[in-house]
């Protein structure tokens, strides 16, 4: 008997009607003989609404209590879903993260899953029940509720699929697969039949929120195939799998946009050993993730250091960096939230030269200034002014012929 892990995102469970539709769909699979483990997100907009509530209470909410609050969104979804299934004459059981239990580390707001116990779920399945697991949440070693970071229900689903040895993890969402660019930004984006873990990792890290990055890391590590597909149609979506030979023929597989980063520059930093370590120490201690870092060549023993962080971390990072800047005798700290990062991703880049150059020319032709550049083996990212973000995606999509699958030719 097959065991299926399916995850339904926020828009898929955005109303009572939609939750009923999901219940009907899951019951169909159940009737076909599959054991069903269903991971649900909060109803669309609910997590944002909960965060807003917390900020109405206090400017900087306590991180432990914020996780207790945010995790309630998923609790609502699994309860309503289980009610819907039962009302249709089938049995279901809703489980919260701690009931499963999904054990995580203690980093509130971005906890990592460490272990999943499968005993309770298997017992429920043996009773012929459909199991609904609340996504996005877990419990640390002291029994505190944790959340996994925005979009974290994807990670819950893939981690469960790995722990339960499921054949596939199906991610149901509001688009019918992974596209060459966000179809809501680039109307000419094309749906991919398959994409490698590696490319998906880069696309996710570059801002393609269709899959949360840690879910892809998990899938790659435990070799769980992911099927990204639409909640609203029956069609096949996109398989995220290990790399195939064919994929290397394609130069660029996709363009991604990240609107969620901000840039911080420290001007005239003394160029000495240990300075970068001193600057980033408090940032690291605060659990803030730094993405791109660029340091200019020094002039008269002074240099500028620029880096990016996620927008929600911008103000707290500015505060920390201003303190260090004073301590080390840097001139000043500048911040800019009006930036966006566009990236091109493709495993074919490994074997082809000139990809970055093509990207720079395509942006230059539209008079889009590049503020920062970073590259990996299969990705090139450029930070640009935020106002050009959508234009940049469309221009790069066109420049690399992604619309017609001409990207490698
Ligand atoms: P869910 O609530 O189901 O988790 P998300 O909003 O997190 O859904 O992710 C789906 C969204 O991801 C789509 O609506 C789309 O706008 C966006 N997206 C960004 N990049 C891509 C891409 N390359 N392919 C498909 N969707 C993408
Ligand atoms: N509800 C959470 C969020 O909005 C988790 C998820 O949807 O995956 O980020
Ligand atoms: Mg999501």
Coordinates of C-alpha atoms and ligand atoms in Angstrom, one line a residue:
X1 CA 0.0 0.0 0.0
X2 CA 1.5 3.4 -0.9
X3 CA 1.9 6.2 1.5
X4 CA 1.5 9.7 0.2
X5 CA 2.6 12.9 1.9
X6 CA 0.7 15.9 0.4
X7 CA 1.1 19.5 1.4
X8 CA -1.5 22.2 0.7
X9 CA -0.5 25.8 0.9
X10 CA -2.3 28.9 2.3
X11 CA -4.3 29.8 -0.8
X12 CA -5.3 26.1 -1.2
X13 CA -7.0 26.2 2.2
X14 CA -7.9 29.9 2.1
X15 CA -11.7 29.4 2.8
X16 CA -14.1 26.9 4.2
X17 CA -15.1 26.0 0.7
X18 CA -11.5 25.4 -0.3
X19 CA -10.8 23.2 2.7
X20 CA -13.8 21.1 1.8
X21 CA -12.4 20.8 -1.7
X22 CA -9.1 19.7 -0.4
X23 CA -10.8 17.1 1.9
X24 CA -12.7 15.7 -1.1
X25 CA -9.5 15.4 -3.1
X26 CA -7.6 13.7 -0.3
X27 CA -10.5 11.3 0.3
X28 CA -10.3 10.3 -3.4
X29 CA -6.6 9.2 -2.9
X30 CA -7.6 7.5 0.3
X31 CA -10.4 5.5 -1.5
X32 CA -7.8 4.5 -4.1
X33 CA -5.9 2.8 -1.4
X34 CA -3.2 5.2 -0.4
X35 CA -2.3 6.0 3.2
X36 CA -2.7 9.8 3.4
X37 CA -0.6 12.2 5.5
X38 CA -1.6 15.7 4.7
X39 CA 0.4 18.8 5.8
X40 CA -1.5 22.0 5.9
X41 CA -0.5 25.7 6.0
X42 CA -2.4 28.4 7.7
X43 CA -5.3 29.8 5.7
X44 CA -3.9 32.5 3.4
X45 CA -3.1 35.8 5.1
X46 CA -3.5 34.3 8.6
X47 CA 0.2 34.1 9.5
X48 CA 0.6 37.8 8.4
X49 CA -2.4 38.7 10.4
X50 CA -1.0 37.0 13.5
X51 CA 2.3 38.8 13.1
X52 CA 0.5 42.1 12.8
X53 CA -1.4 41.4 16.0
X54 CA 1.8 40.7 17.8
X55 CA 3.3 44.0 16.6
X56 CA 0.1 45.8 17.8
X57 CA 0.9 44.5 21.2
X58 CA 4.5 45.4 21.2
X59 CA 7.1 46.8 18.7
X60 CA 9.5 43.8 19.2
X61 CA 7.5 40.8 20.3
X62 CA 9.1 38.2 22.5
X63 CA 10.4 35.5 20.1
X64 CA 9.1 32.5 22.1
X65 CA 5.6 33.9 22.4
X66 CA 5.6 35.0 18.7
X67 CA 6.1 31.3 17.8
X68 CA 3.2 30.3 20.1
X69 CA 1.0 32.8 18.4
X70 CA 2.1 32.1 14.8
X71 CA 1.7 28.4 15.1
X72 CA -2.0 28.8 15.8
X73 CA -2.7 29.5 12.1
X74 CA -1.9 25.9 11.1
X75 CA -3.8 24.6 14.1
X76 CA -7.0 26.1 12.7
X77 CA -6.4 24.6 9.3
X78 CA -5.8 21.0 10.4
X79 CA -8.8 21.1 12.8
X80 CA -11.2 22.4 10.0
X81 CA -9.8 19.9 7.5
X82 CA -10.3 17.0 9.9
X83 CA -13.9 18.2 10.6
X84 CA -14.5 18.3 6.8
X85 CA -13.2 14.8 6.3
X86 CA -15.3 13.4 9.2
X87 CA -18.4 15.2 7.9
X88 CA -17.9 13.3 4.6
X89 CA -18.0 10.0 6.3
X90 CA -14.3 9.2 6.7
X91 CA -12.0 9.2 9.7
X92 CA -9.3 11.8 10.2
X93 CA -7.0 12.9 13.0
X94 CA -5.4 16.3 13.3
X95 CA -1.9 16.5 14.9
X96 CA 0.1 19.5 15.9
X97 CA 3.9 19.5 15.7
X98 CA 4.5 18.5 19.3
X99 CA 1.9 15.7 19.1
X100 CA 3.7 14.0 16.2
X101 CA 6.4 14.8 17.6
X102 CA 8.6 17.0 15.3
X103 CA 11.6 17.9 17.3
X104 CA 13.6 21.1 16.4
X105 CA 16.4 23.1 17.7
X106 CA 15.6 26.1 19.9
X107 CA 16.0 29.0 17.4
X108 CA 12.5 30.6 17.5
X109 CA 11.2 31.8 14.2
X110 CA 13.6 29.7 12.1
X111 CA 14.0 26.4 13.9
X112 CA 15.5 23.4 12.2
X113 CA 13.9 20.0 12.3
X114 CA 16.2 17.6 14.1
X115 CA 14.1 14.5 14.4
X116 CA 10.6 13.2 13.6
X117 CA 8.9 10.4 15.5
X118 CA 6.7 8.4 13.2
X119 CA 5.0 6.2 15.8
X120 CA 1.9 8.3 16.4
X121 CA 1.3 8.9 12.7
X122 CA 1.7 5.2 11.8
X123 CA -0.7 4.3 14.6
X124 CA -3.3 6.7 13.2
X125 CA -2.8 5.4 9.7
X126 CA -3.3 1.8 10.9
X127 CA -6.7 2.9 12.2
X128 CA -7.5 3.8 8.6
X129 CA -7.5 7.5 9.4
X130 CA -6.4 10.4 7.2
X131 CA -3.7 12.2 9.2
X132 CA -3.6 16.0 9.0
X133 CA -0.3 17.5 10.4
X134 CA 0.1 21.2 11.1
X135 CA 2.9 22.5 9.0
X136 CA 5.5 25.1 10.0
X137 CA 5.8 24.1 13.6
X138 CA 7.8 21.9 16.0
X139 CA 8.9 21.6 19.6
X140 CA 12.4 22.1 21.1
X141 CA 14.0 19.8 23.6
X142 CA 12.4 21.7 26.5
X143 CA 8.9 21.4 25.1
X144 CA 8.7 24.9 23.7
X145 CA 6.7 25.5 20.5
X146 CA 8.9 26.6 17.6
X147 CA 8.3 27.7 14.0
X148 CA 10.4 26.8 11.0
X149 CA 10.5 30.2 9.1
X150 CA 8.1 31.6 6.6
X151 CA 7.0 29.0 4.0
X152 CA 8.1 26.3 6.5
X153 CA 5.2 24.0 5.8
X154 CA 7.0 22.8 2.7
X155 CA 9.8 21.7 5.0
X156 CA 7.4 19.9 7.3
X157 CA 6.0 18.0 4.4
X158 CA 9.4 16.9 2.9
X159 CA 10.8 16.0 6.3
X160 CA 7.7 13.8 7.0
X161 CA 8.0 12.2 3.6
X162 CA 11.7 11.4 4.3
X163 CA 10.9 10.1 7.8
X164 CA 7.9 8.0 6.6
X165 CA 9.8 6.7 3.6
X166 CA 7.0 8.0 1.2
X167 CA 7.5 7.5 -2.5
X168 CA 6.9 11.1 -3.3
X169 CA 6.1 14.4 -1.5
X170 CA 3.4 16.3 -3.4
X171 CA 3.3 20.1 -2.9
X172 CA -0.1 21.5 -3.9
X173 CA -0.1 25.2 -4.5
X174 CA -1.7 28.0 -6.5
X175 CA 0.5 27.5 -9.6
X176 CA 0.7 24.3 -11.6
X177 CA 4.4 23.8 -11.2
X178 CA 7.8 25.4 -11.2
X179 CA 8.2 27.9 -14.0
X180 CA 11.2 29.5 -15.7
X181 CA 10.3 32.6 -13.7
X182 CA 7.5 33.6 -11.3
X183 CA 4.4 33.4 -13.6
X184 CA 2.8 36.2 -11.7
X185 CA 5.7 38.5 -12.7
X186 CA 6.6 37.2 -16.1
X187 CA 3.6 36.2 -18.2
X188 CA 5.9 34.4 -20.7
X189 CA 7.3 32.1 -18.1
X190 CA 7.2 28.4 -19.1
X191 CA 6.4 25.4 -16.9
X192 CA 9.2 23.0 -16.4
X193 CA 8.6 19.2 -16.5
X194 CA 11.5 18.6 -14.2
X195 CA 14.2 20.5 -12.3
X196 CA 17.2 19.3 -10.4
X197 CA 17.5 19.6 -6.6
X198 CA 20.6 21.8 -7.1
X199 CA 18.8 24.2 -9.5
X200 CA 15.8 24.4 -7.3
X201 CA 18.0 25.1 -4.3
X202 CA 19.5 28.0 -6.1
X203 CA 16.1 29.3 -7.3
X204 CA 14.6 29.0 -3.8
X205 CA 17.6 30.8 -2.3
X206 CA 17.3 33.4 -5.0
X207 CA 13.7 34.1 -4.0
X208 CA 11.4 31.7 -5.8
X209 CA 9.1 31.0 -2.9
X210 CA 7.2 28.2 -4.7
X211 CA 9.4 25.9 -2.6
X212 CA 11.0 26.9 0.7
X213 CA 14.8 26.3 0.5
X214 CA 15.1 24.0 3.5
X215 CA 12.5 21.7 2.0
X216 CA 14.7 21.3 -1.0
X217 CA 17.7 20.7 1.2
X218 CA 15.9 18.0 2.9
X219 CA 14.7 16.4 -0.3
X220 CA 18.2 16.4 -1.7
X221 CA 19.7 14.9 1.4
X222 CA 17.2 12.1 1.7
X223 CA 16.5 11.8 -2.0
X224 CA 12.8 12.5 -1.7
X225 CA 11.3 13.3 -5.1
X226 CA 9.0 16.4 -4.9
X227 CA 6.1 16.9 -7.2
X228 CA 5.0 20.6 -7.3
X229 CA 1.4 20.8 -8.7
X230 CA -1.8 22.7 -8.6
X231 CA -4.5 22.3 -6.0
X232 CA -7.1 23.3 -8.6
X233 CA -6.4 21.0 -11.5
X234 CA -5.4 17.3 -11.8
X235 CA -2.6 17.9 -14.2
X236 CA 1.0 16.8 -13.7
X237 CA 3.2 19.6 -12.4
X238 CA 7.0 19.7 -12.0
X239 CA 9.2 17.0 -10.6
X240 CA 12.1 18.1 -8.5
X241 CA 14.7 15.3 -8.7
X242 CA 18.4 14.4 -8.8
X243 CA 20.2 15.8 -11.8
X244 CA 19.9 14.1 -15.1
X245 CA 22.4 14.3 -18.1
X246 CA 19.9 16.2 -20.2
X247 CA 19.6 19.0 -17.8
X248 CA 23.2 20.1 -18.5
X249 CA 22.3 20.9 -22.0
X250 CA 20.2 23.8 -20.8
X251 CA 22.3 26.8 -20.0
X252 CA 19.8 28.7 -17.8
X253 CA 16.8 27.1 -16.3
X254 CA 15.2 30.0 -14.6
X255 CA 15.2 33.6 -13.4
X256 CA 14.4 34.4 -9.8
X257 CA 13.6 37.6 -8.0
X258 CA 14.1 38.4 -4.3
X259 CA 12.4 41.5 -3.1
X260 CA 13.1 40.7 0.5
X261 CA 16.6 41.9 1.0
X262 CA 18.1 45.2 2.1
X263 CA 21.6 46.6 1.7
X264 CA 23.9 47.9 4.4
X265 CA 27.2 49.7 3.7
X266 CA 29.9 50.6 6.2
X267 CA 32.0 53.4 4.9
X268 CA 35.7 53.8 5.5
X269 CA 36.4 50.8 7.6
X270 CA 40.0 50.4 8.8
X271 CA 41.4 47.7 6.5
X272 CA 43.0 45.4 9.1
X273 CA 42.9 41.7 10.0
X274 CA 40.0 40.8 12.2
X275 CA 37.7 43.7 11.1
X276 CA 35.2 41.6 9.2
X277 CA 35.1 39.1 12.1
X278 CA 34.3 41.9 14.5
X279 CA 31.7 43.5 12.3
X280 CA 29.8 40.2 11.7
X281 CA 30.1 38.7 15.2
X282 CA 27.1 40.5 16.7
X283 CA 25.1 39.9 13.6
X284 CA 25.9 36.2 13.7
X285 CA 25.2 36.1 17.4
X286 CA 21.7 37.6 16.8
X287 CA 21.0 34.7 14.4
X288 CA 20.8 37.1 11.4
X289 CA 21.6 35.6 8.0
X290 CA 23.9 37.6 5.8
X291 CA 23.6 37.0 2.1
X292 CA 25.9 38.9 -0.3
X293 CA 29.1 40.5 1.0
X294 CA 31.3 42.8 -1.0
X295 CA 34.5 44.6 0.2
X296 CA 36.2 47.2 -2.0
X297 CA 39.9 47.4 -2.4
X298 CA 41.4 49.6 0.2
X299 CA 42.6 53.2 -0.3
X300 CA 44.9 54.6 2.3
X301 CA 44.1 51.8 4.7
X302 CA 40.4 52.3 4.6
X303 CA 37.7 50.3 2.7
X304 CA 33.9 50.1 2.3
X305 CA 32.1 46.9 3.2
X306 CA 28.6 46.2 1.8
X307 CA 26.3 43.3 2.6
X308 CA 22.7 42.3 2.3
X309 CA 20.3 40.9 4.9
X310 CA 16.6 40.0 4.8
X311 CA 14.3 43.0 5.1
X312 CA 12.7 41.9 8.5
X313 CA 16.3 41.9 9.9
X314 CA 17.2 45.3 8.4
X315 CA 16.5 47.6 11.4
X316 CA 18.0 45.3 14.0
X317 CA 21.1 44.8 11.8
X318 CA 21.5 48.5 11.3
X319 CA 21.5 49.0 15.1
X320 CA 24.1 46.3 15.7
X321 CA 26.3 47.5 12.9
X322 CA 26.2 51.1 14.0
X323 CA 27.5 50.1 17.4
X324 CA 30.4 48.1 15.9
X325 CA 31.2 50.8 13.4
X326 CA 31.6 53.3 16.2
X327 CA 33.9 50.8 18.1
X328 CA 36.2 50.1 15.2
X329 CA 36.3 53.7 14.0
X330 CA 34.4 53.4 10.7
X331 CA 33.1 56.6 9.2
X332 CA 29.4 55.8 8.8
X333 CA 26.7 53.2 8.1
X334 CA 24.3 53.6 5.2
X335 CA 21.2 51.5 4.7
X336 CA 19.0 51.0 1.6
X337 CA 15.8 49.0 1.6
X338 CA 14.8 49.8 -2.0
X339 CA 16.8 47.1 -3.7
X340 CA 15.9 43.8 -5.4
X341 CA 18.1 40.8 -6.4
X342 CA 17.6 39.1 -9.8
X343 CA 19.3 35.8 -10.4
X344 CA 19.8 33.4 -13.3
X345 CA 20.2 29.7 -12.4
X346 CA 21.2 26.7 -14.5
X347 CA 23.5 23.6 -14.2
X348 CA 24.6 24.2 -17.7
X349 CA 26.6 27.3 -16.6
X350 CA 29.3 24.9 -15.3
X351 CA 30.3 24.0 -18.8
X352 CA 29.5 27.3 -20.6
X353 CA 31.4 30.6 -20.4
X354 CA 29.9 34.0 -21.0
X355 CA 26.6 33.5 -19.2
X356 CA 27.2 36.3 -16.7
X357 CA 28.4 38.6 -19.4
X358 CA 25.1 38.0 -21.3
X359 CA 23.2 38.9 -18.2
X360 CA 25.1 42.2 -17.6
X361 CA 24.5 43.3 -21.2
X362 CA 20.8 42.5 -21.0
X363 CA 20.5 44.7 -17.9
X364 CA 22.7 47.4 -19.4
X365 CA 20.5 47.6 -22.5
X366 CA 17.6 48.6 -20.3
X367 CA 19.8 51.1 -18.4
X368 CA 19.5 49.0 -15.2
X369 CA 22.4 49.7 -12.9
X370 CA 24.0 46.8 -11.1
X371 CA 24.9 47.6 -7.5
X372 CA 26.3 44.2 -6.4
X373 CA 27.1 40.9 -8.1
X374 CA 27.6 37.4 -6.7
X375 CA 28.2 34.1 -8.5
X376 CA 28.1 30.5 -7.6
X377 CA 28.8 27.5 -9.9
X378 CA 25.3 27.6 -11.2
X379 CA 23.9 31.0 -10.3
X380 CA 24.6 34.7 -11.1
X381 CA 22.9 37.3 -8.9
X382 CA 22.7 41.1 -9.3
X383 CA 21.4 43.6 -6.9
X384 CA 19.5 46.4 -8.7
X385 CA 17.2 49.3 -7.8
X386 CA 13.8 47.9 -6.7
X387 CA 11.9 49.9 -9.2
X388 CA 13.4 47.8 -12.1
X389 CA 12.7 44.4 -10.6
X390 CA 9.9 43.2 -12.8
X391 CA 11.5 44.7 -15.9
X392 CA 14.8 42.9 -15.1
X393 CA 13.1 39.5 -14.8
X394 CA 11.3 39.9 -18.1
X395 CA 14.4 41.1 -19.9
X396 CA 16.6 38.2 -18.6
X397 CA 13.8 35.7 -19.4
X398 CA 13.9 37.0 -23.0
X399 CA 17.7 37.3 -23.3
X400 CA 18.1 33.6 -22.4
X401 CA 15.3 32.4 -24.6
X402 CA 13.5 30.8 -21.8
X403 CA 10.1 31.3 -23.3
X404 CA 10.9 28.8 -26.1
X405 CA 13.2 26.4 -24.4
X406 CA 16.1 27.8 -26.4
X407 CA 18.2 28.4 -23.4
X408 CA 20.9 25.9 -24.3
X409 CA 21.0 26.4 -28.0
Ligands
LIG1 P1 1.8 28.3 -0.9 O1 0.9 29.2 -0.1 O2 1.0 27.2 -1.6 O3 3.0 27.7 -0.1 P2 3.5 30.2 -2.1 O4 2.9 31.5 -2.3 O5 4.5 30.1 -1.0 O6 2.4 29.1 -2.1 O7 4.3 29.8 -3.4 C1 3.7 29.9 -4.7 C2 4.0 31.1 -5.4 O8 5.4 31.1 -5.8 C3 3.3 31.4 -6.7 O9 2.1 32.0 -6.6 C4 4.3 32.2 -7.5 O10 3.9 33.6 -7.5 C5 5.6 32.1 -6.7 N1 6.8 31.8 -7.6 C6 8.0 32.4 -7.5 N2 8.8 31.9 -8.4 C7 8.2 30.9 -9.0 C8 8.5 29.9 -10.1 N3 9.8 29.9 -10.6 N4 7.6 29.0 -10.5 C9 6.4 29.0 -9.9 N5 6.0 29.9 -8.9 C10 6.8 30.8 -8.5
LIG2 N1 1.9 29.8 7.4 C1 3.4 29.9 7.3 C2 3.7 31.1 6.4 O1 2.8 31.8 6.0 C3 4.0 28.7 6.8 C4 3.6 28.3 5.3 O2 2.7 28.7 4.8 O3 4.3 27.4 4.8 O4 4.8 31.4 6.3
LIG3 MG1 4.8 28.5 0.4

